[in-house]
PDB file of C-alpha atoms in Angstrom:
ATOM      1  CA  MET A   1       0.000   0.000   0.000  1.00  0.00           C
ATOM      2  CA  SER A   2       1.303   3.412  -0.859  1.00  0.00           C
ATOM      3  CA  ALA A   3       0.979   6.490   1.286  1.00  0.00           C
ATOM      4  CA  GLY A   4      -1.207   8.609  -0.956  1.00  0.00           C
ATOM      5  CA  PRO A   5      -3.022  11.825  -0.243  1.00  0.00           C
ATOM      6  CA  MET A   6      -5.661  10.018   1.846  1.00  0.00           C
ATOM      7  CA  SER A   7      -3.102   8.226   3.967  1.00  0.00           C
ATOM      8  CA  ALA A   8      -3.726   7.513   7.656  1.00  0.00           C
ATOM      9  CA  VAL A   9      -0.307   8.947   8.623  1.00  0.00           C
ATOM     10  CA  PRO A  10      -0.812  12.272  10.468  1.00  0.00           C
ATOM     11  CA  SER A  11       1.051  15.259   9.072  1.00  0.00           C
ATOM     12  CA  GLY A  12       4.242  16.136  10.870  1.00  0.00           C
ATOM     13  CA  SER A  13       4.835  12.642  12.223  1.00  0.00           C
ATOM     14  CA  SER A  14       7.350  11.809   9.513  1.00  0.00           C
ATOM     15  CA  GLY A  15      10.031  13.901  11.207  1.00  0.00           C
ATOM     16  CA  GLU A  16       9.411  17.151   9.379  1.00  0.00           C
ATOM     17  CA  PRO A  17       7.937  20.146  11.221  1.00  0.00           C
ATOM     18  CA  PRO A  18       4.214  20.740  10.867  1.00  0.00           C
ATOM     19  CA  ARG A  19       3.173  23.153   8.170  1.00  0.00           C
ATOM     20  CA  GLY A  20       0.541  25.810   8.239  1.00  0.00           C
ATOM     21  CA  ARG A  21      -0.917  27.628  11.165  1.00  0.00           C
ATOM     22  CA  GLN A  22      -0.060  26.556  14.686  1.00  0.00           C
ATOM     23  CA  GLY A  23      -2.579  26.478  17.497  1.00  0.00           C
ATOM     24  CA  ALA A  24      -2.715  29.268  20.095  1.00  0.00           C
ATOM     25  CA  ALA A  25      -1.113  27.131  22.794  1.00  0.00           C
ATOM     26  CA  ARG A  26       1.661  26.083  20.451  1.00  0.00           C
ATOM     27  CA  ALA A  27       2.429  29.635  19.279  1.00  0.00           C
ATOM     28  CA  ALA A  28       2.816  30.965  22.839  1.00  0.00           C
ATOM     29  CA  ASP A  29       5.313  28.260  23.813  1.00  0.00           C
ATOM     30  CA  ARG A  30       8.956  29.312  23.790  1.00  0.00           C
ATOM     31  CA  SER A  31      11.074  26.240  23.510  1.00  0.00           C
ATOM     32  CA  ASP A  32      14.271  27.970  24.588  1.00  0.00           C
ATOM     33  CA  HIS A  33      12.565  29.838  27.477  1.00  0.00           C
ATOM     34  CA  ARG A  34      13.933  33.256  26.594  1.00  0.00           C
ATOM     35  CA  GLN A  35      12.980  36.230  28.717  1.00  0.00           C
ATOM     36  CA  ALA A  36      10.343  38.431  27.078  1.00  0.00           C
ATOM     37  CA  GLY A  37      11.900  41.288  25.129  1.00  0.00           C
ATOM     38  CA  VAL A  38      15.220  39.515  24.599  1.00  0.00           C
ATOM     39  CA  GLY A  39      16.127  38.507  21.066  1.00  0.00           C
ATOM     40  CA  ARG A  40      17.825  35.318  19.932  1.00  0.00           C
ATOM     41  CA  SER A  41      21.240  36.930  20.310  1.00  0.00           C
ATOM     42  CA  GLY A  42      20.492  37.970  23.896  1.00  0.00           C
ATOM     43  CA  GLY A  43      20.172  41.691  23.064  1.00  0.00           C
ATOM     44  CA  ARG A  44      17.284  43.857  24.204  1.00  0.00           C
ATOM     45  CA  SER A  45      14.398  44.635  21.911  1.00  0.00           C
ATOM     46  CA  ARG A  46      14.293  47.962  20.087  1.00  0.00           C
ATOM     47  CA  HIS A  47      10.509  47.977  20.089  1.00  0.00           C
ATOM     48  CA  PRO A  48       9.136  51.540  20.424  1.00  0.00           C
ATOM     49  CA  HIS A  49       7.037  50.597  23.451  1.00  0.00           C
ATOM     50  CA  GLY A  50      10.048  49.365  25.381  1.00  0.00           C
ATOM     51  CA  ALA A  51      11.467  45.994  26.139  1.00  0.00           C
ATOM     52  CA  ASP A  52      10.265  45.915  29.706  1.00  0.00           C
ATOM     53  CA  GLY A  53       6.640  45.541  28.624  1.00  0.00           C
ATOM     54  CA  ARG A  54       5.440  48.622  30.525  1.00  0.00           C
ATOM     55  CA  GLY A  55       5.250  50.953  27.547  1.00  0.00           C
ATOM     56  CA  ARG A  56       8.375  53.017  28.241  1.00  0.00           C
ATOM     57  CA  HIS A  57      12.066  52.582  27.572  1.00  0.00           C
ATOM     58  CA  ARG A  58      14.293  52.159  30.563  1.00  0.00           C
ATOM     59  CA  HIS A  59      16.042  55.242  31.891  1.00  0.00           C
ATOM     60  CA  HIS A  60      19.387  55.735  30.146  1.00  0.00           C
ATOM     61  CA  ARG A  61      21.404  56.430  33.309  1.00  0.00           C
ATOM     62  CA  SER A  62      20.178  54.010  35.903  1.00  0.00           C
ATOM     63  CA  GLY A  63      18.865  51.199  33.716  1.00  0.00           C
ATOM     64  CA  THR A  64      15.609  51.146  35.644  1.00  0.00           C
ATOM     65  CA  GLY A  65      12.254  52.553  34.676  1.00  0.00           C
ATOM     66  CA  VAL A  66      11.881  56.287  35.169  1.00  0.00           C
ATOM     67  CA  GLU A  67      10.633  56.757  38.712  1.00  0.00           C
ATOM     68  CA  PRO A  68       8.639  59.862  39.645  1.00  0.00           C
ATOM     69  CA  MET A  69      10.127  62.074  42.318  1.00  0.00           C
ATOM     70  CA  THR A  70       8.607  61.638  45.749  1.00  0.00           C
ATOM     71  CA  GLY A  71       9.186  63.175  49.123  1.00  0.00           C
ATOM     72  CA  PRO A  72       9.229  66.653  50.579  1.00  0.00           C
ATOM     73  CA  ALA A  73      10.291  69.606  48.462  1.00  0.00           C
ATOM     74  CA  SER A  74      13.551  70.026  50.388  1.00  0.00           C
ATOM     75  CA  ASP A  75      14.589  66.453  49.518  1.00  0.00           C
ATOM     76  CA  ILE A  76      13.850  67.081  45.858  1.00  0.00           C
ATOM     77  CA  ALA A  77      16.010  70.209  45.860  1.00  0.00           C
ATOM     78  CA  THR A  78      19.042  68.543  47.430  1.00  0.00           C
ATOM     79  CA  ASP A  79      18.805  65.462  45.237  1.00  0.00           C
ATOM     80  CA  LEU A  80      18.751  67.321  41.928  1.00  0.00           C
ATOM     81  CA  HIS A  81      21.078  70.234  42.749  1.00  0.00           C
ATOM     82  CA  PHE A  82      18.790  73.168  42.090  1.00  0.00           C
ATOM     83  CA  PRO A  83      17.625  75.892  44.457  1.00  0.00           C
ATOM     84  CA  ALA A  84      14.957  75.082  47.019  1.00  0.00           C
ATOM     85  CA  PRO A  85      12.618  77.841  45.746  1.00  0.00           C
ATOM     86  CA  ILE A  86      12.055  75.877  42.521  1.00  0.00           C
ATOM     87  CA  ALA A  87      11.030  72.800  44.488  1.00  0.00           C
ATOM     88  CA  ASN A  88       8.759  74.967  46.634  1.00  0.00           C
ATOM     89  CA  ILE A  89       7.205  76.555  43.547  1.00  0.00           C
ATOM     90  CA  ILE A  90       6.546  73.089  42.099  1.00  0.00           C
ATOM     91  CA  ALA A  91       4.894  71.962  45.334  1.00  0.00           C
ATOM     92  CA  ASP A  92       2.815  75.158  45.666  1.00  0.00           C
ATOM     93  CA  VAL A  93       1.584  75.120  42.062  1.00  0.00           C
ATOM     94  CA  ALA A  94       0.667  71.442  42.368  1.00  0.00           C
ATOM     95  CA  TYR A  95      -1.241  72.170  45.583  1.00  0.00           C
ATOM     96  CA  GLN A  96      -3.041  75.225  44.148  1.00  0.00           C
ATOM     97  CA  MET A  97      -4.067  73.317  41.013  1.00  0.00           C
ATOM     98  CA  ARG A  98      -5.035  70.196  43.014  1.00  0.00           C
ATOM     99  CA  LEU A  99      -2.421  68.012  41.308  1.00  0.00           C
ATOM    100  CA  ARG A 100       0.156  65.601  42.674  1.00  0.00           C
ATOM    101  CA  THR A 101       3.757  66.796  42.607  1.00  0.00           C
ATOM    102  CA  ASP A 102       4.760  63.427  41.149  1.00  0.00           C
ATOM    103  CA  ASP A 103       2.442  64.037  38.206  1.00  0.00           C
ATOM    104  CA  VAL A 104       3.733  67.568  37.602  1.00  0.00           C
ATOM    105  CA  VAL A 105       7.332  66.369  37.288  1.00  0.00           C
ATOM    106  CA  GLY A 106       6.348  63.069  35.642  1.00  0.00           C
ATOM    107  CA  PRO A 107       6.186  62.139  31.959  1.00  0.00           C
ATOM    108  CA  ARG A 108       2.434  62.646  31.371  1.00  0.00           C
ATOM    109  CA  ARG A 109       1.310  65.514  29.134  1.00  0.00           C
ATOM    110  CA  THR A 110      -2.322  66.198  29.972  1.00  0.00           C
ATOM    111  CA  ALA A 111      -3.651  69.768  29.719  1.00  0.00           C
ATOM    112  CA  PRO A 112      -3.747  70.481  33.490  1.00  0.00           C
ATOM    113  CA  LEU A 113      -0.163  69.241  33.872  1.00  0.00           C
ATOM    114  CA  ILE A 114       1.022  71.370  30.955  1.00  0.00           C
ATOM    115  CA  ASP A 115      -0.674  74.422  32.493  1.00  0.00           C
ATOM    116  CA  ALA A 116       0.906  73.671  35.880  1.00  0.00           C
ATOM    117  CA  ARG A 117       4.365  73.407  34.308  1.00  0.00           C
ATOM    118  CA  ALA A 118       3.771  76.693  32.476  1.00  0.00           C
ATOM    119  CA  ALA A 119       2.870  78.383  35.777  1.00  0.00           C
ATOM    120  CA  ILE A 120       5.972  76.950  37.446  1.00  0.00           C
ATOM    121  CA  VAL A 121       8.227  78.151  34.644  1.00  0.00           C
ATOM    122  CA  TRP A 122       6.701  81.643  34.601  1.00  0.00           C
ATOM    123  CA  VAL A 123       6.885  82.149  38.373  1.00  0.00           C
ATOM    124  CA  ALA A 124      10.407  80.705  38.618  1.00  0.00           C
ATOM    125  CA  ARG A 125      11.701  82.922  35.818  1.00  0.00           C
ATOM    126  CA  GLU A 126      10.105  86.038  37.262  1.00  0.00           C
ATOM    127  CA  LEU A 127      11.166  85.274  40.812  1.00  0.00           C
ATOM    128  CA  ILE A 128      14.676  83.829  40.702  1.00  0.00           C
ATOM    129  CA  GLU A 129      15.645  84.148  37.030  1.00  0.00           C
ATOM    130  CA  ALA A 130      16.102  80.399  36.747  1.00  0.00           C
ATOM    131  CA  SER A 131      17.678  79.062  33.559  1.00  0.00           C
ATOM    132  CA  ASN A 132      15.870  76.758  31.154  1.00  0.00           C
ATOM    133  CA  CYS A 133      18.338  73.993  31.966  1.00  0.00           C
ATOM    134  CA  MET A 134      17.743  74.296  35.705  1.00  0.00           C
ATOM    135  CA  LEU A 135      13.960  74.363  35.274  1.00  0.00           C
ATOM    136  CA  GLY A 136      14.113  71.411  32.886  1.00  0.00           C
ATOM    137  CA  ARG A 137      15.968  69.312  35.451  1.00  0.00           C
ATOM    138  CA  ALA A 138      13.496  70.326  38.155  1.00  0.00           C
ATOM    139  CA  LEU A 139      10.515  69.407  35.985  1.00  0.00           C
ATOM    140  CA  GLY A 140      11.567  65.836  35.350  1.00  0.00           C
ATOM    141  CA  GLY A 141      14.454  66.174  32.904  1.00  0.00           C
ATOM    142  CA  ARG A 142      12.741  68.234  30.216  1.00  0.00           C
ATOM    143  CA  ARG A 143      14.786  69.910  27.494  1.00  0.00           C
ATOM    144  CA  HIS A 144      15.317  73.668  27.310  1.00  0.00           C
ATOM    145  CA  GLY A 145      13.065  73.936  24.244  1.00  0.00           C
ATOM    146  CA  VAL A 146      10.174  72.443  26.201  1.00  0.00           C
ATOM    147  CA  ILE A 147      10.764  74.954  29.000  1.00  0.00           C
ATOM    148  CA  GLU A 148      10.859  77.847  26.525  1.00  0.00           C
ATOM    149  CA  ALA A 149       7.569  76.642  25.019  1.00  0.00           C
ATOM    150  CA  ALA A 150       6.075  76.444  28.531  1.00  0.00           C
ATOM    151  CA  TYR A 151       7.120  80.055  29.191  1.00  0.00           C
ATOM    152  CA  GLN A 152       5.484  81.202  25.949  1.00  0.00           C
ATOM    153  CA  ASN A 153       2.404  79.144  26.814  1.00  0.00           C
ATOM    154  CA  ALA A 154       2.283  80.865  30.216  1.00  0.00           C
ATOM    155  CA  ALA A 155       2.382  84.285  28.546  1.00  0.00           C
ATOM    156  CA  VAL A 156      -0.587  83.338  26.364  1.00  0.00           C
ATOM    157  CA  LEU A 157      -2.487  81.839  29.309  1.00  0.00           C
ATOM    158  CA  ARG A 158      -1.889  84.967  31.407  1.00  0.00           C
ATOM    159  CA  ASP A 159      -3.454  87.044  28.622  1.00  0.00           C
ATOM    160  CA  CYS A 160      -6.532  84.885  28.035  1.00  0.00           C
ATOM    161  CA  ASP A 161      -7.189  82.963  31.278  1.00  0.00           C
ATOM    162  CA  PRO A 162      -8.013  85.083  34.354  1.00  0.00           C
ATOM    163  CA  ALA A 163      -7.712  82.104  36.734  1.00  0.00           C
ATOM    164  CA  PHE A 164      -4.197  81.342  35.478  1.00  0.00           C
ATOM    165  CA  ARG A 165      -3.225  85.013  35.798  1.00  0.00           C
ATOM    166  CA  ARG A 166      -4.566  85.136  39.388  1.00  0.00           C
ATOM    167  CA  LEU A 167      -2.668  81.938  40.260  1.00  0.00           C
ATOM    168  CA  THR A 168       0.656  83.211  38.946  1.00  0.00           C
ATOM    169  CA  GLU A 169       0.221  86.660  40.521  1.00  0.00           C
ATOM    170  CA  ARG A 170      -0.769  85.147  43.872  1.00  0.00           C
ATOM    171  CA  LEU A 171       2.308  82.884  43.860  1.00  0.00           C
ATOM    172  CA  LEU A 172       4.583  85.728  42.822  1.00  0.00           C
ATOM    173  CA  GLU A 173       3.226  87.957  45.627  1.00  0.00           C
ATOM    174  CA  HIS A 174       3.594  85.110  48.125  1.00  0.00           C
ATOM    175  CA  TYR A 175       7.258  84.594  47.268  1.00  0.00           C
ATOM    176  CA  HIS A 176       7.969  88.342  47.194  1.00  0.00           C
ATOM    177  CA  ASP A 177       6.483  88.575  50.706  1.00  0.00           C
ATOM    178  CA  LEU A 178       8.703  85.710  51.854  1.00  0.00           C
ATOM    179  CA  GLN A 179      11.774  87.449  50.452  1.00  0.00           C
ATOM    180  CA  GLU A 180      10.927  90.656  52.340  1.00  0.00           C
ATOM    181  CA  ASP A 181      10.675  88.863  55.695  1.00  0.00           C
TER     182      ASP A 181
END
């Protein structure tokens, strides 16, 4: 008897790998048990959503995921080597706008966070003449171009949004009063 097309021998049992589509359980199995995100050569994935599976690339200096800053404002100032007034301005703006300080210095870019960063940049520049580089470090490692855009955004918001103008003026008066004492 010859093994024709209607043979009773199941496909793949002759030593050759099965052809066609594999089942869901078969496709998920990794025979060499590689860690997720690691290629055959052992290198990390260059996938745009990050190799750690959390949607972000690992931080370039520490090798860990970017952690938001936590703790009192004085700890933030000493850790990042910028003046304490910037850390206080960040904390005060976050409090006035009912936001978390971690969110203000974090990577998210929602409208309230962008407005808070604009207020911080405007007050800090008016009060202590902070540089873009210093403000960028204080606001979570942002580049000087982002800080310049935040300052321009603050100027526009001060012209068209009375609540934003009141917030920035109130903070500026508060810090001027502290400097006089």
